[in-house]
Each structure stands twice: as structure tokens, then as C-alpha cells.
Amino acid sequence: MEKGVPIRSISRSIAALKAINEKGSLSMMEISRASRVPYPTACRIVQTLLYEGLIEQEPSRKRYRATALVQTLSHGFQHRDKLVSCARPHIMDLTREVGWPISIAIRVGRRMMLRDSTHSSTALTFENYYPGFTLPILDSASGKLSLAFAADEEREMLLGWMSEMPEVDLDYLRSAQAGLDVEKIRRDGYAVQGRNHYNRTPGKTSSIAVPIFNDGEFEAAMTMVFFVNAMKLDAALDRYLPTLKRYAAAISSDLSGDGGRA
Amino acid sequence: MEKGVPIRSISRSIAALKAINEKGSLSMMEISRASRVPYPTACRIVQTLLYEGLIEQEPSRKRYRATALVQTLSHGFQHRDKLVSCARPHIMDLTREVGWPISIAIRVGRRMMLRDSTHSSTALTFENYYPGFTLPILDSASGKLSLAFAADEEREMLLGWMSEMPEVDLDYLRSAQAGLDVEKIRRDGYAVQGRNHYNRTPGKTSSIAVPIFNDGEFEAAMTMVFFVNAMKLDAALDRYLPTLKRYAAAISSDLSGDGGRA
DNA sequence: CCATTTTATCCGGCAGGCGGATAGATTATG
DNA sequence: CATAATCTATCCGCCTGCCGGATAAAATGG
């Protein structure tokens, strides 16, 4: 094996497990497509994950879903998660104050990934989203914010990198880039996404994201999600933006201070 | 490939990732030992996990730890976790009442696995433990409880299965079995473990576990952990057992009822 | 009812994955 | 401080574990 070249079947099984987690459950054909492997290979990978107990078949259906055992693959990270330790109390308070769910997301590779959320602590949500859930960059408030606050070179590199993603339509990418007003986002200190599409209830929610800084550097996006039929985007901005900025500033302050040190 | 036989390298990488999560960070040699693969094989697996971004090397140290990205492997399970949905509000209330951390654990294979815990919500703990952390069955309060409430045949099968675990000393297993008073645990409705050894602060804590039922069937163990130097086991039982039983009964009631349905 | 898609399995082929051996670096011990 | 033990890193010949196109049966949708 070449130095640094991954073991193919391991990478493929990771892709399969991520896809199953992302969608909640998938059929074998869907797993094959999502992880870009031939059907017989997907069958073997699924058999291995079943054998390890990480996934199970839904009763009476040819669909596969994660089991509780997947948490043995991820629990080791959490006890040194400074971002979440600082943010968690604040976003719990914020959800109590505004009612809507709040999430914290960072950019990982070419997507945004949730680091924490309060979806499970409010009734004002259609679905619950947990740390690990991912979102596209150009179609989410947090992604646009992250892109806007990136260094110019990093943004160009990232847009170039995204154009290489096999599932991305280049025409779409060009129009999404054209619609991204970096200057305006940086000046206003927020980004929005009308009718979120890339979640489990497409078109039913919209969102507003504000930045969290760590020693002046952009660290994460804090996003409030709300129902499209509850209020218009402009009304949401008028009503909530000041509050969101205030809470994000408090989190930034905690992150930059010595609060987390022993 | 035989039907049902796993892909070897996938199973090995899962073992390695679990071990890294379990200990927080490991050296290459430790990974090799913990996942029972030859050193060069451990190197290749680690390289693959690094390439996938699931682990990283600790700065200036030849030790590897999980990254936030591991959460993409596990988040899909949580949104249909009925046990935790029912238990979470109760154990949060319980930790507020007694101060000590509470955890919910189930048996998975030959070990106990945390499904939820309030360690991160109290100062009365040395370390934080998250869903996915595992414990041995015969050396934890929750494990003894689970074993005691198992059907006789299941218990025999499980004890036999544990004697096949490569890392278990048979002399130790025999003496642990001899010390397990199944009748007493079932009669008293709790199990204890003095000086917990299999956690990150061996010997500094003890624990009491009580059962959670679902329609009369044993479903999970609810455990309170406390400092050895704060009180003796007997004193802890006198002071806390009634409260623990009351909360566990409430969780059992919620689980058995229609509380979780839309 | 028929066309299409999905599920499931087979089996020949080969290169991906393997691990013992080796050398250098680091750590522990006397 | 010297030496032994342990750990890290890599090599390379070997071979079987993993592969995927082909095929048939089952399931689904119009």
C-alpha cells in the first residue's frame, strides 16, 4: 500500500455508514448509490456492518438503519469539545427565550456539520437534528456565513474544490456563487436561507445564521431555524437578529476567555 | 465471500476506532494491541482513519484521538431513541436533586453501554462519560443488575460467552460469578459496585444501579455514581436508594405508556 | 399485465491487503 | 550514563480476501 493511501474497503464502509446516518434509513440500492460502490460490494459492506451490530434492518422492510451501538464510534470526542461546552448553556437559554431551535455548525471539508443543537429541546421543530448531521455550504445560512467569513484565498480554493464534487451541477454552482454577496454578509453580520431544502422537511423552514468568533477568528455559525408559515424572513430578522447577535457575542466571549481551563 | 462473514479490514478498523474512543487517545502500539492486529496493519488502519478525518494525531505526541467528524457516524440513531427520550428529563431532574451524575446503560453483547448520562451537567464528577462508553458486566453495578434480571438461560449463555473473551482471566471470572448474588439483587431491586475500576479514575468512585422496566421486562439500568471519599456505600444506599427507585419507576411508567407517541 | 427496478447470489480473477522481518528512535532501568 | 526493552516506521514477497459483471428471481409501478 502507498503511504497515505487509505484501505479502500474501510473508506467505502465509512461512506456507507455516513449515508445511512444522514438519511435515517436506506435501502441496499440507495446505499450502493450513496456510497458509490457496485451493488454486490454494498451488500458485503452492509453484511459487515450488520455483523458488527452497527446497523439493523427495519422490521419487514428492506431498509437499514443505525443502532445505538454507533455511539461507541463517536463518544470519545465529546469530553474535550470546548466549542460545545461553551455554547451549550447559551443556546439552551436562547431556545427557552425564543422558542425556536438553535444549532451550532462548522465547516468540515466541503459541507457544514452540526456540532450541537437544541432541536430535541423544543416543540417548534418538525424533526430533530443531532451533532454529525451535515448540510451543503451554498444552500444553508450557516454555509454562506462560513464562506463569507473565510479568507479570500480559502474561499476561492473551497469553491474550486466544490466544483469537483461529483453530485454538484456546475450550472447550479455558478448561479449559487453569483447569488452569494460576501461583502453584504460580512457587513451585516448574518446570512439567511429561505426555504431550507437540504433537511428532512424541504421547503418548510427558513434560517438565520450569525457568527461565533474565537479570538477574533470565525469559529462557527449559530443558526436559528423557524417555520416558513410562522413568519416571513424579514419579520424574523426584525424580531430576532439582535437577540441572536447578543447570544453569539456571549459565546464568543466565553470561547476567547479562560472559562474552559482547569 | 461466505454469506454473513464480515470484511476483515472493515471489522478491524471498527475495533480500532472503538478502542480510540474508549480510551480518549491511544498510541499506535496500543491501537495494535487493543484491536488485536499486527503493528503494520494497525498503521494502515490508522492511516485510513486519518485520511477520512475521523481521527487526528495529538499535537507533538504519537497518540491518536477522535475528531468531531466521528459524529457523522452516529447521529442518525438518536432521533428515534425512545429510551433516552423518556429517561432524559427524569435523570436531569434527578441530578439536580441529588447532585451526583446519573447514567442509563443497556447490555450490548458482552458489555454494558451507556445510552445517556448527566455527567456533563454536574460538577460532582471527575470525568465526563457519554453515550457509547462501555463497561464490563461483572465489574459494574449496571452489569450485575442486567445479569441478575436476565432469564436464567440467557444468564448462563452470557456467562459462557464471556468465558470466551480473550482478555478475561478465567480465575477472575469464576470468583466474580461466585460473588454475584442474583437472588439478592432481584429481591432488593438494586446492585452496587464498590470502587469502580473500569473507568477513567479507577477506585475513586462507587455506584448503585436500579432497574428500568418496559411492560414488566427489564430494559436498562439507571446508575448513580459518587465519590468514594464522600460517603460509604451503606450510607449512600440509606440516603439515595428510595429516590433512585422512585425516579426509575417514573421512567418505567413513561416507557410503558403512550407518552412518546405523536 | 407488463416493463422496470431492486434484490440476491455466483464465481473467476487479481491486486489490495497482509504480516514477519528489519532498522532506527525512544524510553525505562540499573 | 550505558544498556536493555519497547515503540515506531517501513519494506516487500505472498496469497486470499475482496472485487464486480453477469444472471435470475422478486418486487414495484404504471
mmCIF file of C-alpha atoms in Angstrom, chain A:
data_model
loop_
_atom_site.group_PDB
_atom_site.id
_atom_site.type_symbol
_atom_site.label_atom_id
_atom_site.label_comp_id
_atom_site.label_asym_id
_atom_site.label_seq_id
_atom_site.Cartn_x
_atom_site.Cartn_y
_atom_site.Cartn_z
ATOM 1 C CA MET A 1 0.000 0.000 0.000
ATOM 2 C CA GLU A 2 1.184 3.514 -0.820
ATOM 3 C CA LYS A 3 1.886 5.730 2.146
ATOM 4 C CA GLY A 4 -1.206 7.740 2.919
ATOM 5 C CA VAL A 5 -3.464 5.784 0.572
ATOM 6 C CA PRO A 6 -6.457 4.538 2.521
ATOM 7 C CA ILE A 7 -7.692 0.965 2.620
ATOM 8 C CA ARG A 8 -10.425 1.001 0.038
ATOM 9 C CA SER A 9 -12.983 -1.154 1.781
ATOM 10 C CA ILE A 10 -12.640 0.823 5.015
ATOM 11 C CA SER A 11 -13.266 4.130 3.248
ATOM 12 C CA ARG A 12 -16.233 2.622 1.464
ATOM 13 C CA SER A 13 -17.810 1.320 4.636
ATOM 14 C CA ILE A 14 -17.365 4.708 6.280
ATOM 15 C CA ALA A 15 -19.143 6.324 3.332
ATOM 16 C CA ALA A 16 -21.959 3.797 3.635
ATOM 17 C CA LEU A 17 -22.359 4.321 7.387
ATOM 18 C CA LYS A 18 -22.380 8.101 6.976
ATOM 19 C CA ALA A 19 -25.058 7.859 4.314
ATOM 20 C CA ILE A 20 -27.244 5.632 6.498
ATOM 21 C CA ASN A 21 -26.904 8.084 9.370
ATOM 22 C CA GLU A 22 -27.604 11.055 7.147
ATOM 23 C CA LYS A 23 -30.898 9.720 5.835
ATOM 24 C CA GLY A 24 -32.055 7.784 8.885
ATOM 25 C CA SER A 25 -32.514 4.590 6.865
ATOM 26 C CA LEU A 26 -31.657 3.432 3.356
ATOM 27 C CA SER A 27 -32.363 0.514 1.024
ATOM 28 C CA MET A 28 -29.488 -1.550 -0.345
ATOM 29 C CA MET A 29 -29.705 0.131 -3.741
ATOM 30 C CA GLU A 30 -29.704 3.543 -2.072
ATOM 31 C CA ILE A 31 -26.628 2.572 -0.039
ATOM 32 C CA SER A 32 -24.932 1.436 -3.240
ATOM 33 C CA ARG A 33 -25.660 4.773 -4.886
ATOM 34 C CA ALA A 34 -24.903 6.985 -1.906
ATOM 35 C CA SER A 35 -21.532 5.402 -1.241
ATOM 36 C CA ARG A 36 -20.724 4.963 -4.969
ATOM 37 C CA VAL A 37 -19.971 1.255 -4.889
ATOM 38 C CA PRO A 38 -21.293 -1.600 -7.070
ATOM 39 C CA TYR A 39 -24.346 -3.378 -5.713
ATOM 40 C CA PRO A 40 -22.549 -6.621 -4.643
ATOM 41 C CA THR A 41 -19.965 -4.539 -2.788
ATOM 42 C CA ALA A 42 -22.695 -2.619 -0.974
ATOM 43 C CA CYS A 43 -24.196 -5.963 0.060
ATOM 44 C CA ARG A 44 -20.921 -7.106 1.587
ATOM 45 C CA ILE A 45 -20.388 -3.812 3.399
ATOM 46 C CA VAL A 46 -23.921 -3.917 4.794
ATOM 47 C CA GLN A 47 -23.372 -7.509 5.885
ATOM 48 C CA THR A 48 -20.254 -6.450 7.753
ATOM 49 C CA LEU A 49 -21.976 -3.530 9.483
ATOM 50 C CA LEU A 50 -24.872 -5.835 10.417
ATOM 51 C CA TYR A 51 -22.404 -8.367 11.802
ATOM 52 C CA GLU A 52 -20.757 -5.653 13.888
ATOM 53 C CA GLY A 53 -24.167 -4.634 15.176
ATOM 54 C CA LEU A 54 -23.820 -1.036 13.981
ATOM 55 C CA ILE A 55 -26.862 -1.230 11.725
ATOM 56 C CA GLU A 56 -30.016 -3.303 11.615
ATOM 57 C CA GLN A 57 -32.747 -3.972 9.122
ATOM 58 C CA GLU A 58 -36.053 -2.206 9.721
ATOM 59 C CA PRO A 59 -38.757 -4.745 10.623
ATOM 60 C CA SER A 60 -40.477 -6.118 7.496
ATOM 61 C CA ARG A 61 -38.680 -3.659 5.239
ATOM 62 C CA LYS A 62 -35.580 -3.904 3.139
ATOM 63 C CA ARG A 63 -34.099 -0.788 4.647
ATOM 64 C CA TYR A 64 -31.163 -0.447 7.001
ATOM 65 C CA ARG A 65 -30.733 1.936 9.917
ATOM 66 C CA ALA A 66 -28.130 2.679 12.615
ATOM 67 C CA THR A 67 -28.332 1.090 16.053
ATOM 68 C CA ALA A 68 -27.384 2.541 19.436
ATOM 69 C CA LEU A 69 -24.024 0.837 19.022
ATOM 70 C CA VAL A 70 -22.865 3.525 16.586
ATOM 71 C CA GLN A 71 -22.290 5.691 19.621
ATOM 72 C CA THR A 72 -19.284 3.536 20.514
ATOM 73 C CA LEU A 73 -17.653 5.077 17.424
ATOM 74 C CA SER A 74 -18.102 8.667 18.497
ATOM 75 C CA HIS A 75 -18.323 9.130 22.258
ATOM 76 C CA GLY A 76 -14.610 9.630 22.756
ATOM 77 C CA PHE A 77 -14.633 13.038 21.136
ATOM 78 C CA GLN A 78 -17.198 14.715 23.268
ATOM 79 C CA HIS A 79 -15.336 15.075 26.510
ATOM 80 C CA ARG A 80 -12.943 17.586 25.035
ATOM 81 C CA ASP A 81 -15.367 19.561 22.911
ATOM 82 C CA LYS A 82 -14.676 23.100 24.044
ATOM 83 C CA LEU A 83 -16.938 24.764 21.465
ATOM 84 C CA VAL A 84 -19.955 22.805 22.632
ATOM 85 C CA SER A 85 -19.072 23.170 26.315
ATOM 86 C CA CYS A 86 -19.085 26.951 25.915
ATOM 87 C CA ALA A 87 -22.076 27.153 23.575
ATOM 88 C CA ARG A 88 -24.457 24.633 25.092
ATOM 89 C CA PRO A 89 -25.710 26.640 28.102
ATOM 90 C CA HIS A 90 -26.211 29.700 25.899
ATOM 91 C CA ILE A 91 -28.174 28.003 23.141
ATOM 92 C CA MET A 92 -30.348 26.203 25.703
ATOM 93 C CA ASP A 93 -31.163 29.626 27.209
ATOM 94 C CA LEU A 94 -31.728 31.078 23.753
ATOM 95 C CA THR A 95 -34.187 28.360 22.783
ATOM 96 C CA ARG A 96 -36.029 28.921 26.050
ATOM 97 C CA GLU A 97 -36.192 32.644 25.232
ATOM 98 C CA VAL A 98 -37.232 32.481 21.548
ATOM 99 C CA GLY A 99 -38.775 29.018 21.333
ATOM 100 C CA TRP A 100 -37.109 28.131 18.015
ATOM 101 C CA PRO A 101 -34.344 25.522 17.708
ATOM 102 C CA ILE A 102 -30.755 26.730 17.577
ATOM 103 C CA SER A 103 -27.784 24.889 16.121
ATOM 104 C CA ILE A 104 -24.034 25.333 16.051
ATOM 105 C CA ALA A 105 -22.270 24.298 12.848
ATOM 106 C CA ILE A 106 -18.740 24.304 11.490
ATOM 107 C CA ARG A 107 -17.348 23.656 8.050
ATOM 108 C CA VAL A 108 -15.810 20.224 7.588
ATOM 109 C CA GLY A 109 -14.366 19.672 4.155
ATOM 110 C CA ARG A 110 -16.981 20.720 1.638
ATOM 111 C CA ARG A 111 -20.012 20.613 3.910
ATOM 112 C CA MET A 112 -21.308 22.118 7.163
ATOM 113 C CA MET A 113 -21.643 19.803 10.134
ATOM 114 C CA LEU A 114 -23.736 20.310 13.247
ATOM 115 C CA ARG A 115 -21.724 20.379 16.463
ATOM 116 C CA ASP A 116 -24.703 20.928 18.711
ATOM 117 C CA SER A 117 -28.399 21.739 18.505
ATOM 118 C CA THR A 118 -31.442 22.286 20.679
ATOM 119 C CA HIS A 119 -33.944 20.667 18.308
ATOM 120 C CA SER A 120 -34.646 17.935 20.837
ATOM 121 C CA SER A 121 -35.451 20.581 23.490
ATOM 122 C CA THR A 122 -38.227 22.427 21.690
ATOM 123 C CA ALA A 123 -41.576 21.543 20.168
ATOM 124 C CA LEU A 124 -41.129 24.181 17.456
ATOM 125 C CA THR A 125 -39.427 21.810 15.034
ATOM 126 C CA PHE A 126 -40.577 19.215 12.522
ATOM 127 C CA GLU A 127 -37.574 16.934 13.000
ATOM 128 C CA ASN A 128 -34.652 16.574 15.394
ATOM 129 C CA TYR A 129 -31.100 17.100 14.144
ATOM 130 C CA TYR A 130 -28.069 15.938 16.107
ATOM 131 C CA PRO A 131 -24.329 16.601 16.059
ATOM 132 C CA GLY A 132 -22.955 14.964 12.927
ATOM 133 C CA PHE A 133 -25.795 15.966 10.615
ATOM 134 C CA THR A 134 -24.426 17.717 7.540
ATOM 135 C CA LEU A 135 -25.625 20.497 5.227
ATOM 136 C CA PRO A 136 -24.435 21.879 1.900
ATOM 137 C CA ILE A 137 -22.459 25.091 2.020
ATOM 138 C CA LEU A 138 -24.158 27.148 -0.658
ATOM 139 C CA ASP A 139 -27.701 26.202 0.362
ATOM 140 C CA SER A 140 -27.669 26.855 4.052
ATOM 141 C CA ALA A 141 -27.444 30.022 6.124
ATOM 142 C CA SER A 142 -24.529 28.614 8.125
ATOM 143 C CA GLY A 143 -22.670 27.609 4.982
ATOM 144 C CA LYS A 144 -22.979 31.007 3.343
ATOM 145 C CA LEU A 145 -21.830 32.623 6.580
ATOM 146 C CA SER A 146 -18.841 30.325 6.819
ATOM 147 C CA LEU A 147 -17.886 31.043 3.218
ATOM 148 C CA ALA A 148 -18.268 34.781 3.678
ATOM 149 C CA PHE A 149 -16.031 34.887 6.746
ATOM 150 C CA ALA A 150 -13.351 32.700 5.162
ATOM 151 C CA ALA A 151 -10.159 34.289 3.880
ATOM 152 C CA ASP A 152 -10.390 35.212 0.170
ATOM 153 C CA GLU A 153 -7.910 32.538 -0.855
ATOM 154 C CA GLU A 154 -9.604 29.892 1.243
ATOM 155 C CA ARG A 155 -12.976 30.792 -0.297
ATOM 156 C CA GLU A 156 -11.647 30.516 -3.840
ATOM 157 C CA MET A 157 -9.973 27.183 -3.060
ATOM 158 C CA LEU A 158 -13.160 25.898 -1.464
ATOM 159 C CA LEU A 159 -15.390 26.947 -4.379
ATOM 160 C CA GLY A 160 -12.949 25.256 -6.732
ATOM 161 C CA TRP A 161 -12.980 22.147 -4.595
ATOM 162 C CA MET A 162 -16.787 22.083 -4.561
ATOM 163 C CA SER A 163 -16.901 22.247 -8.325
ATOM 164 C CA GLU A 164 -15.139 18.876 -8.252
ATOM 165 C CA MET A 165 -17.855 17.249 -6.176
ATOM 166 C CA PRO A 166 -19.474 14.609 -8.391
ATOM 167 C CA GLU A 167 -23.004 15.346 -7.228
ATOM 168 C CA VAL A 168 -22.860 19.074 -7.833
ATOM 169 C CA ASP A 169 -24.321 20.582 -11.006
ATOM 170 C CA LEU A 170 -21.905 23.199 -12.361
ATOM 171 C CA ASP A 171 -24.675 25.472 -13.619
ATOM 172 C CA TYR A 172 -26.210 25.439 -10.185
ATOM 173 C CA LEU A 173 -22.863 26.116 -8.580
ATOM 174 C CA ARG A 174 -22.244 29.120 -10.820
ATOM 175 C CA SER A 175 -25.619 30.660 -10.053
ATOM 176 C CA ALA A 176 -25.248 29.976 -6.333
ATOM 177 C CA GLN A 177 -21.867 31.695 -6.339
ATOM 178 C CA ALA A 178 -23.300 34.644 -8.245
ATOM 179 C CA GLY A 179 -26.001 34.967 -5.614
ATOM 180 C CA LEU A 180 -23.549 34.963 -2.721
ATOM 181 C CA ASP A 181 -22.921 38.527 -1.528
ATOM 182 C CA VAL A 182 -19.857 38.116 0.653
ATOM 183 C CA GLU A 183 -19.499 41.841 1.320
ATOM 184 C CA LYS A 184 -23.084 42.198 2.449
ATOM 185 C CA ILE A 185 -22.910 39.173 4.775
ATOM 186 C CA ARG A 186 -19.722 40.416 6.401
ATOM 187 C CA ARG A 187 -21.113 43.973 6.719
ATOM 188 C CA ASP A 188 -24.487 42.883 8.143
ATOM 189 C CA GLY A 189 -23.051 40.112 10.311
ATOM 190 C CA TYR A 190 -25.601 37.461 9.310
ATOM 191 C CA ALA A 191 -26.671 35.155 6.470
ATOM 192 C CA VAL A 192 -30.063 33.704 5.650
ATOM 193 C CA GLN A 193 -31.508 30.745 3.824
ATOM 194 C CA GLY A 194 -35.109 30.933 2.693
ATOM 195 C CA ARG A 195 -36.976 27.594 2.486
ATOM 196 C CA ASN A 196 -34.240 25.246 3.650
ATOM 197 C CA HIS A 197 -34.135 22.391 1.178
ATOM 198 C CA TYR A 198 -31.431 20.056 2.496
ATOM 199 C CA ASN A 199 -33.083 18.714 5.567
ATOM 200 C CA ARG A 200 -35.815 16.203 6.283
ATOM 201 C CA THR A 201 -38.661 18.636 5.629
ATOM 202 C CA PRO A 202 -37.664 20.501 2.462
ATOM 203 C CA GLY A 203 -39.160 23.942 1.995
ATOM 204 C CA LYS A 204 -40.898 24.132 5.335
ATOM 205 C CA THR A 205 -38.313 26.066 7.294
ATOM 206 C CA SER A 206 -36.016 29.053 6.843
ATOM 207 C CA SER A 207 -32.968 30.045 8.849
ATOM 208 C CA ILE A 208 -30.757 32.892 10.034
ATOM 209 C CA ALA A 209 -27.096 32.370 10.925
ATOM 210 C CA VAL A 210 -24.758 34.628 12.905
ATOM 211 C CA PRO A 211 -21.010 34.141 13.526
ATOM 212 C CA ILE A 212 -19.219 32.884 16.618
ATOM 213 C CA PHE A 213 -15.644 34.099 16.935
ATOM 214 C CA ASN A 214 -12.688 32.786 18.870
ATOM 215 C CA ASP A 215 -10.038 35.441 19.493
ATOM 216 C CA GLY A 216 -11.345 37.385 16.534
ATOM 217 C CA GLU A 217 -11.309 34.401 14.181
ATOM 218 C CA PHE A 218 -14.523 32.954 12.769
ATOM 219 C CA GLU A 219 -15.087 29.667 14.568
ATOM 220 C CA ALA A 220 -18.668 28.503 13.974
ATOM 221 C CA ALA A 221 -22.127 29.557 12.829
ATOM 222 C CA MET A 222 -25.047 29.789 15.209
ATOM 223 C CA THR A 223 -28.328 29.279 13.390
ATOM 224 C CA MET A 224 -31.983 29.751 14.293
ATOM 225 C CA VAL A 225 -34.489 27.746 12.292
ATOM 226 C CA PHE A 226 -38.162 28.690 12.031
ATOM 227 C CA PHE A 227 -41.310 27.652 10.164
ATOM 228 C CA VAL A 228 -41.901 29.347 6.817
ATOM 229 C CA ASN A 229 -45.610 29.666 7.602
ATOM 230 C CA ALA A 230 -44.983 31.223 11.006
ATOM 231 C CA MET A 231 -43.361 34.413 9.708
ATOM 232 C CA LYS A 232 -41.592 35.968 6.750
ATOM 233 C CA LEU A 233 -37.819 36.167 6.651
ATOM 234 C CA ASP A 234 -37.825 39.953 7.046
ATOM 235 C CA ALA A 235 -40.112 39.742 10.040
ATOM 236 C CA ALA A 236 -37.866 37.108 11.613
ATOM 237 C CA LEU A 237 -34.820 39.312 11.103
ATOM 238 C CA ASP A 238 -36.520 42.318 12.681
ATOM 239 C CA ARG A 239 -37.665 40.316 15.635
ATOM 240 C CA TYR A 240 -34.730 38.019 16.362
ATOM 241 C CA LEU A 241 -31.463 39.255 14.834
ATOM 242 C CA PRO A 242 -30.451 41.492 17.763
ATOM 243 C CA THR A 243 -31.040 38.630 20.213
ATOM 244 C CA LEU A 244 -29.092 36.163 18.092
ATOM 245 C CA LYS A 245 -26.157 38.546 17.848
ATOM 246 C CA ARG A 246 -26.184 39.134 21.602
ATOM 247 C CA TYR A 247 -26.083 35.411 22.405
ATOM 248 C CA ALA A 248 -23.407 34.745 19.770
ATOM 249 C CA ALA A 249 -21.290 37.509 21.284
ATOM 250 C CA ALA A 250 -21.613 35.869 24.711
ATOM 251 C CA ILE A 251 -20.481 32.525 23.293
ATOM 252 C CA SER A 252 -17.580 34.224 21.511
ATOM 253 C CA SER A 253 -16.572 35.852 24.756
ATOM 254 C CA ASP A 254 -16.641 32.537 26.636
ATOM 255 C CA LEU A 255 -14.613 30.824 23.897
ATOM 256 C CA SER A 256 -11.962 33.501 23.905
ATOM 257 C CA GLY A 257 -11.646 33.670 27.675
ATOM 258 C CA ASP A 258 -10.172 31.216 30.173
ATOM 259 C CA GLY A 259 -13.543 29.845 31.178
ATOM 260 C CA GLY A 260 -12.820 26.328 29.995
ATOM 261 C CA ARG A 261 -9.456 25.836 31.603
ATOM 262 C CA ALA A 262 -8.967 23.753 34.732
#
